Amino acid sequence: KRLLVEQKDVSLETQLPIRLDIAMYKKGLYKETDKMSDLICENYPMVLVMSRFGIALGFGEKSIGEVCRQNGVDANTFLTVVNFLTGEVQGLTDEVSSALSLETLIRYLHNAHDYFLAFRLPNMRRKLNEAISTCPEDVAFVIRRFFDEYAEEVNKHMTYEASDKYNISIFRKRHEQIDQKLSDLKNILIKYYPGEGGHLLNSVLFDLFTTEEDLVSHSLVEDNLFVPSIVWYENKVLNR
């Protein structure tokens, strides 16, 4: 049985902002023999992907395969995620699923959760507090409340992802709730913020947009790589 991953109603091209369709980015499948430094310089969003596999900077002229092996990362799984996000891999077949390392994928997802919950969202809140420090207190209170509600939805979503009661319909509902909270927060800042704003507030708004894109990409890796791999392995065990 062949597993093909498809998104209903909306194509992957429109769902994945991090997919690299801009002319400045390299096109073509990345391979183990390509330099890791070339991957990052040619597709800079991949620095986040690399870090979620537990790979640090400072790898010199080493190839992707060499860097992965030195860091205990399955190179095939790393390249599957990279090539999926760069648009070169559209979904999973049985052949691709059988070659993926679930251990490596799980590490990637756990590190991504830690990045959002322990680093990115707390830093955004600190920057937001500084940016709105001169606006009326009642307005600042509302903005902080909307941000905290957004951060809480992200927290609930990722806590649910890590649970053993995963259901795709509940997963999508939680993602819609995140989208709504983020839309409300962006609208307040864009349309109704009463102060002068300035560079710092613009930077916060930019962070909200890039975080939204990063979360969409994160969800698509789960939906299109992780979940189908789990299904494939479960079917393999059941059919023994």
Short mmCIF file of C-alpha atoms in Angstrom, two decimals, residues 89-227:
data_model
loop_
_atom_site.label_atom_id
_atom_site.label_comp_id
_atom_site.label_asym_id
_atom_site.label_seq_id
_atom_site.Cartn_x
_atom_site.Cartn_y
_atom_site.Cartn_z
CA VAL A 89 9.86 16.37 -1.73
CA GLN A 90 6.06 16.52 -1.95
CA GLY A 91 5.07 13.66 0.33
CA LEU A 92 5.88 10.16 1.51
CA THR A 93 5.87 6.83 -0.25
CA ASP A 94 6.43 3.48 1.46
CA GLU A 95 10.04 3.58 0.28
CA VAL A 96 10.68 6.99 1.87
CA SER A 97 8.81 6.11 5.09
CA SER A 98 10.80 2.92 5.59
CA ALA A 99 14.07 4.88 5.37
CA LEU A 100 13.18 7.54 7.95
CA SER A 101 14.40 7.43 11.53
CA LEU A 102 11.49 7.98 13.93
CA GLU A 103 13.95 8.65 16.73
CA THR A 104 15.47 11.51 14.74
CA LEU A 105 12.05 12.91 13.77
CA ILE A 106 10.86 12.81 17.39
CA ARG A 107 13.99 14.63 18.54
CA TYR A 108 13.38 17.27 15.86
CA LEU A 109 9.78 17.82 16.99
CA HIS A 110 10.65 17.97 20.70
CA ASN A 111 13.42 20.50 20.03
CA ALA A 112 10.98 22.58 17.94
CA HIS A 113 8.49 22.62 20.82
CA ASP A 114 11.23 23.70 23.23
CA TYR A 115 12.29 26.48 20.83
CA PHE A 116 8.80 27.96 20.61
CA LEU A 117 7.76 27.57 24.24
CA ALA A 118 11.01 28.23 26.10
CA PHE A 119 12.71 30.72 23.79
CA ARG A 120 10.75 32.37 21.00
CA LEU A 121 7.46 33.23 22.70
CA PRO A 122 9.04 34.44 25.99
CA ASN A 123 11.47 36.66 24.05
CA MET A 124 8.64 38.07 21.94
CA ARG A 125 6.68 38.91 25.10
CA ARG A 126 9.64 40.77 26.60
CA LYS A 127 10.10 42.73 23.39
CA LEU A 128 6.37 43.46 23.21
CA ASN A 129 6.32 44.77 26.80
CA GLU A 130 9.15 47.15 25.99
CA ALA A 131 7.51 48.27 22.75
CA ILE A 132 4.16 49.17 24.40
CA SER A 133 5.64 50.67 27.58
CA THR A 134 4.63 54.22 26.58
CA CYS A 135 1.07 53.53 25.46
CA PRO A 136 -1.94 53.91 27.81
CA GLU A 137 -2.00 51.20 30.47
CA ASP A 138 -5.48 49.98 29.58
CA VAL A 139 -4.36 49.45 25.97
CA ALA A 140 -1.14 47.77 27.07
CA PHE A 141 -3.18 45.43 29.29
CA VAL A 142 -5.39 44.37 26.37
CA ILE A 143 -2.40 43.79 24.07
CA ARG A 144 -0.61 41.70 26.71
CA ARG A 145 -3.78 39.70 27.31
CA PHE A 146 -4.17 38.90 23.60
CA PHE A 147 -0.51 37.88 23.36
CA ASP A 148 -0.78 35.66 26.44
CA GLU A 149 -3.90 34.00 25.03
CA TYR A 150 -2.05 33.38 21.77
CA ALA A 151 0.96 31.92 23.62
CA GLU A 152 -1.36 29.72 25.70
CA GLU A 153 -3.01 28.32 22.56
CA VAL A 154 0.42 27.48 21.14
CA ASN A 155 1.31 25.80 24.44
CA LYS A 156 -1.91 23.75 24.44
CA HIS A 157 -1.37 22.79 20.81
CA MET A 158 2.16 21.53 21.39
CA THR A 159 1.27 19.79 24.64
CA TYR A 160 -1.45 17.95 22.75
CA GLU A 161 0.99 17.04 19.97
CA ALA A 162 3.22 15.39 22.57
CA SER A 163 0.36 13.43 24.14
CA ASP A 164 -0.57 9.83 23.33
CA LYS A 165 -4.16 10.80 22.43
CA TYR A 166 -3.39 12.36 19.06
CA ASN A 167 -6.42 12.95 16.83
CA ILE A 168 -6.03 14.86 13.55
CA SER A 169 -9.42 16.62 13.78
CA ILE A 170 -8.64 17.93 17.27
CA PHE A 171 -5.15 18.88 16.07
CA ARG A 172 -6.60 20.97 13.22
CA LYS A 173 -9.14 22.62 15.54
CA ARG A 174 -6.37 23.69 17.91
CA HIS A 175 -4.39 25.06 14.97
CA GLU A 176 -7.41 27.12 13.89
CA GLN A 177 -7.65 28.53 17.42
CA ILE A 178 -4.01 29.61 17.24
CA ASP A 179 -4.64 31.28 13.88
CA GLN A 180 -7.61 33.22 15.29
CA LYS A 181 -5.72 34.43 18.38
CA LEU A 182 -2.80 35.55 16.22
CA SER A 183 -5.11 37.31 13.77
CA ASP A 184 -6.74 39.23 16.64
CA LEU A 185 -3.38 40.31 18.01
CA LYS A 186 -2.05 41.43 14.63
CA ASN A 187 -5.22 43.42 13.94
CA ILE A 188 -4.92 45.29 17.25
CA LEU A 189 -1.33 46.29 16.50
CA ILE A 190 -1.87 47.09 12.82
CA LYS A 191 -5.27 48.81 12.94
CA TYR A 192 -5.85 50.13 16.44
CA TYR A 193 -2.56 50.77 18.22
CA PRO A 194 -2.88 54.34 19.55
CA GLY A 195 0.78 55.22 20.05
CA GLU A 196 3.55 56.19 17.67
CA GLY A 197 4.83 52.64 17.42
CA GLY A 198 8.39 52.82 16.17
CA HIS A 199 11.05 50.34 15.19
CA LEU A 200 10.62 48.07 18.20
CA LEU A 201 6.87 47.62 17.73
CA ASN A 202 7.39 47.01 14.01
CA SER A 203 9.96 44.40 14.95
CA VAL A 204 7.43 42.69 17.24
CA LEU A 205 4.87 42.64 14.43
CA PHE A 206 7.45 41.19 12.06
CA ASP A 207 8.22 38.50 14.65
CA LEU A 208 4.52 37.62 14.81
CA PHE A 209 4.39 37.09 11.06
CA THR A 210 7.58 35.01 10.92
CA THR A 211 6.49 32.95 13.94
CA GLU A 212 3.20 32.26 12.18
CA GLU A 213 5.10 31.02 9.11
CA ASP A 214 7.41 28.90 11.24
CA LEU A 215 4.46 27.29 13.07
CA VAL A 216 2.77 26.46 9.75
CA SER A 217 5.96 24.82 8.52
CA HIS A 218 6.32 22.94 11.79
CA SER A 219 2.74 21.64 11.51
CA LEU A 220 3.26 20.53 7.92
CA VAL A 221 6.34 18.52 8.85
CA GLU A 222 4.18 16.77 11.45
CA ASP A 223 1.23 16.21 9.12
CA ASN A 224 3.17 15.20 6.03
CA LEU A 225 6.25 13.42 7.40
CA PHE A 226 5.85 12.44 11.05
CA VAL A 227 2.22 11.23 11.11
#
